[in-house]
Tab-separated table of C-alpha atoms and ligand atoms in Angstrom:
chain	number	residue	atom	x	y	z
A	1	MET	CA	-0.005	-0.080	0.340
A	2	LYS	CA	1.113	3.611	-0.448
A	3	GLN	CA	3.123	5.466	2.301
A	4	TYR	CA	2.980	8.948	2.597
A	5	SER	CA	5.353	9.991	4.418
A	6	PHE	CA	6.463	13.593	5.760
A	7	SER	CA	7.422	16.511	8.784
A	8	LEU	CA	5.726	18.811	11.393
A	9	ALA	CA	7.677	20.891	12.847
A	10	ASN	CA	6.286	22.235	15.360
A	11	GLU	CA	3.351	21.331	17.493
A	12	ASP	CA	0.821	23.589	16.010
A	13	ALA	CA	1.619	21.330	12.252
A	14	THR	CA	0.906	18.287	14.141
A	15	VAL	CA	-2.482	19.591	15.125
A	16	ALA	CA	-2.493	20.752	11.937
A	17	PHE	CA	-1.848	17.241	10.172
A	18	GLY	CA	-4.947	15.971	12.440
A	19	ASN	CA	-6.946	18.738	11.218
A	20	LYS	CA	-6.616	17.628	7.898
A	21	LEU	CA	-7.606	14.014	8.802
A	22	ALA	CA	-10.804	15.506	9.986
A	23	LYS	CA	-11.806	15.935	6.887
A	24	VAL	CA	-12.056	12.635	5.336
A	25	VAL	CA	-12.191	9.908	7.986
A	26	LYS	CA	-15.805	8.513	8.752
A	27	PRO	CA	-16.690	5.484	10.566
A	28	PRO	CA	-16.371	2.084	11.144
A	29	LEU	CA	-12.851	3.113	10.652
A	30	THR	CA	-9.654	2.300	13.249
A	31	ILE	CA	-6.474	5.107	13.342
A	32	PHE	CA	-3.161	3.515	15.581
A	33	LEU	CA	-0.744	5.846	16.865
A	34	GLU	CA	2.611	4.736	17.053
A	35	GLY	CA	5.381	6.358	19.204
A	36	ASP	CA	7.176	6.754	21.172
A	37	LEU	CA	6.244	9.290	24.772
A	38	GLY	CA	5.867	12.257	23.854
A	39	ALA	CA	6.225	11.726	20.011
A	40	GLY	CA	2.662	13.821	19.328
A	41	LYS	CA	0.489	10.429	19.214
A	42	THR	CA	-1.684	12.933	21.715
A	43	THR	CA	-2.161	16.575	20.151
A	44	PHE	CA	-2.174	15.102	17.206
A	45	SER	CA	-5.988	13.055	17.672
A	46	ARG	CA	-6.047	16.413	19.714
A	47	GLY	CA	-6.161	17.638	16.203
A	48	LEU	CA	-8.504	14.959	14.940
A	49	ILE	CA	-11.188	15.240	17.088
A	50	GLN	CA	-11.225	18.797	17.541
A	51	ALA	CA	-11.728	19.220	14.125
A	52	LEU	CA	-14.597	17.232	14.102
A	53	GLY	CA	-16.585	19.258	16.338
A	54	HIS	CA	-15.369	17.910	20.045
A	55	PRO	CA	-14.885	21.906	21.775
A	56	GLY	CA	-13.524	20.733	24.928
A	57	ALA	CA	-10.159	19.348	25.725
A	58	VAL	CA	-9.102	16.601	24.415
A	59	LYS	CA	-6.601	14.709	27.339
A	60	SER	CA	-5.100	11.561	26.998
A	61	PRO	CA	-7.164	8.256	28.223
A	62	THR	CA	-3.717	7.074	29.914
A	63	TYR	CA	-5.412	6.071	33.527
A	64	THR	CA	-8.538	5.321	31.839
A	65	LEU	CA	-7.452	3.377	29.116
A	66	VAL	CA	-10.309	4.927	26.924
A	67	GLU	CA	-11.996	8.288	26.509
A	68	PRO	CA	-15.203	8.066	24.941
A	69	TYR	CA	-16.500	11.335	22.403
A	70	GLU	CA	-19.948	11.462	21.201
A	71	ILE	CA	-19.436	14.138	17.732
A	72	ASN	CA	-23.004	15.271	16.760
A	73	GLU	CA	-23.544	11.205	14.876
A	74	LEU	CA	-19.963	10.379	15.012
A	75	LYS	CA	-19.092	8.092	17.886
A	76	VAL	CA	-15.225	8.148	18.876
A	77	PHE	CA	-12.981	6.147	20.887
A	78	HIS	CA	-9.690	7.023	22.199
A	79	PHE	CA	-7.668	4.928	23.423
A	80	ASP	CA	-3.830	5.210	25.522
A	81	LEU	CA	-2.539	1.595	26.141
A	82	TYR	CA	0.218	2.697	27.418
A	83	ARG	CA	-0.106	1.609	30.774
A	84	LEU	CA	-1.940	-1.787	29.733
A	85	MET	CA	-1.145	-4.657	31.704
A	86	ASP	CA	-1.977	-7.142	31.032
A	87	PRO	CA	-4.152	-8.303	27.609
A	88	GLU	CA	-7.240	-9.208	28.872
A	89	GLU	CA	-7.500	-5.974	30.692
A	90	LEU	CA	-8.714	-6.126	27.175
A	91	GLU	CA	-11.378	-8.477	26.763
A	92	PHE	CA	-12.632	-7.117	30.091
A	93	MET	CA	-13.160	-3.962	29.544
A	94	GLY	CA	-15.370	-5.760	26.221
A	95	ILE	CA	-12.666	-3.796	23.643
A	96	ARG	CA	-14.558	-5.599	20.758
A	97	ASP	CA	-17.673	-3.089	21.130
A	98	TYR	CA	-15.758	-0.487	20.873
A	99	PHE	CA	-14.943	-1.415	16.955
A	100	SER	CA	-18.492	-1.027	16.041
A	101	ASP	CA	-19.257	0.271	12.440
A	102	ASP	CA	-20.336	4.058	13.623
A	103	SER	CA	-16.842	4.398	15.910
A	104	LEU	CA	-14.182	5.975	14.977
A	105	CYS	CA	-11.138	4.161	17.014
A	106	ILE	CA	-7.933	6.294	17.467
A	107	VAL	CA	-5.349	4.565	19.592
A	108	GLU	CA	-2.819	5.053	20.740
A	109	TRP	CA	-0.024	2.219	21.921
A	110	PRO	CA	-2.217	-0.027	19.993
A	111	GLU	CA	0.981	-2.438	20.350
A	112	HIS	CA	0.249	-3.219	24.170
A	113	GLY	CA	-2.867	-4.434	23.206
A	114	GLN	CA	-1.581	-6.636	20.111
A	115	GLY	CA	-3.891	-10.116	19.034
A	116	LEU	CA	-6.639	-8.507	21.123
A	117	LEU	CA	-7.402	-5.427	18.371
A	118	PRO	CA	-8.866	-5.608	15.105
A	119	GLN	CA	-6.578	-4.504	12.286
A	120	ALA	CA	-6.084	-0.536	11.814
A	121	ASP	CA	-7.721	0.758	8.007
A	122	ILE	CA	-4.326	3.565	8.705
A	123	HIS	CA	-1.391	3.203	11.185
A	124	ILE	CA	0.278	6.738	11.767
A	125	GLU	CA	4.020	6.409	13.482
A	126	ILE	CA	5.462	9.842	14.531
A	127	GLN	CA	9.177	9.850	15.317
A	128	TYR	CA	11.811	12.190	16.653
A	129	VAL	CA	13.654	13.898	13.872
A	130	ASP	CA	15.917	17.223	15.448
A	131	SER	CA	13.225	18.949	17.097
A	132	GLY	CA	10.241	18.075	15.313
A	133	ARG	CA	8.845	14.874	14.063
A	134	GLU	CA	8.794	13.075	10.838
A	135	VAL	CA	5.268	10.542	10.194
A	136	VAL	CA	5.030	7.952	7.995
A	137	MET	CA	1.188	6.966	7.598
A	138	GLU	CA	0.180	4.002	5.794
A	139	ALA	CA	-3.330	1.704	5.276
A	140	GLY	CA	-3.610	-0.969	6.954
A	141	THR	CA	-7.104	-2.225	4.409
A	142	PRO	CA	-8.974	-0.898	1.747
A	143	ILE	CA	-11.467	1.705	3.300
A	144	GLY	CA	-8.186	2.733	4.640
A	145	GLU	CA	-6.407	3.326	1.571
A	146	ALA	CA	-9.953	4.876	0.200
A	147	LEU	CA	-9.227	7.475	2.665
A	148	LEU	CA	-6.033	8.250	1.842
A	149	SER	CA	-6.453	8.813	-1.190
A	150	GLN	CA	-8.620	12.187	-0.575
A	151	LEU	CA	-6.443	13.348	0.867
A	152	GLN	CA	-4.192	16.862	-1.190
B	1	ADP	N1	5.431	18.402	15.451
B	1	ADP	C1	6.347	18.341	15.958
B	1	ADP	N2	7.412	19.175	16.753
B	1	ADP	C2	7.783	18.666	18.156
B	1	ADP	N3	6.995	19.191	18.942
B	1	ADP	C3	5.624	18.726	19.245
B	1	ADP	C4	5.278	18.709	17.670
B	1	ADP	N4	4.006	17.976	18.158
B	1	ADP	C5	4.196	18.267	18.955
B	1	ADP	N5	4.594	18.639	20.190
B	1	ADP	C6	5.449	18.411	21.481
B	1	ADP	O1	5.294	17.037	21.570
B	1	ADP	C7	4.676	16.805	22.843
B	1	ADP	C8	4.086	15.795	22.277
B	1	ADP	O2	3.103	15.542	23.013
B	1	ADP	P1	2.073	14.019	23.065
B	1	ADP	O3	0.980	14.553	22.477
B	1	ADP	O4	1.555	14.103	24.931
B	1	ADP	O5	2.741	12.945	22.631
B	1	ADP	P2	2.456	11.398	23.020
B	1	ADP	O6	0.655	11.120	23.101
B	1	ADP	O7	3.030	11.052	22.135
B	1	ADP	O8	2.997	11.190	24.114
B	1	ADP	C9	4.096	18.075	23.118
B	1	ADP	O9	5.013	18.666	24.302
B	1	ADP	C10	3.889	19.009	21.943
B	1	ADP	O10	4.332	20.276	22.498
B	2	MG	MG1	-0.446	10.712	24.645
């Protein structure tokens, strides 16, 4: 599948990238966000969730694992699995129910939920480069591929 690589010079650029993706996302959709602590996964998520129409803050659901949003008709679930100790915890929270036909799921640290998460439609990896960031984005499914092809 086609890979998109680009740099994000500062925090504003990361937020703008989230804003841009908001223009093409529609459910059902699963986005995996990879990259070290502080890479900008939550910053990107904030840009995406706020551009979808959420007026308030977007905080990392580090302790609760998931933060739900209801934005107009759209259900958005923002996961942060950094503190997930045992993937079985995902079973207990009924993880499968979140990934439904009418939801957008954004997952930070998806590697911690390996084997229990559905396939991602879009993979985004953010890496530190000098004082900015470098992004590699790739579709994981035909749905993701179709959405990414709408980006300019
Ligand atoms: N493109 C960028 N270049 C430099 N700093 C950035 C960039 N994007 C975000 N940041 C900064 O890096 C940090 C990212 O934090 P956060 O989004 O919480 O990361 P993560 O969720 O990946 O742990 C914030 O302090 C933010 O201001
Ligand atoms: Mg985060």
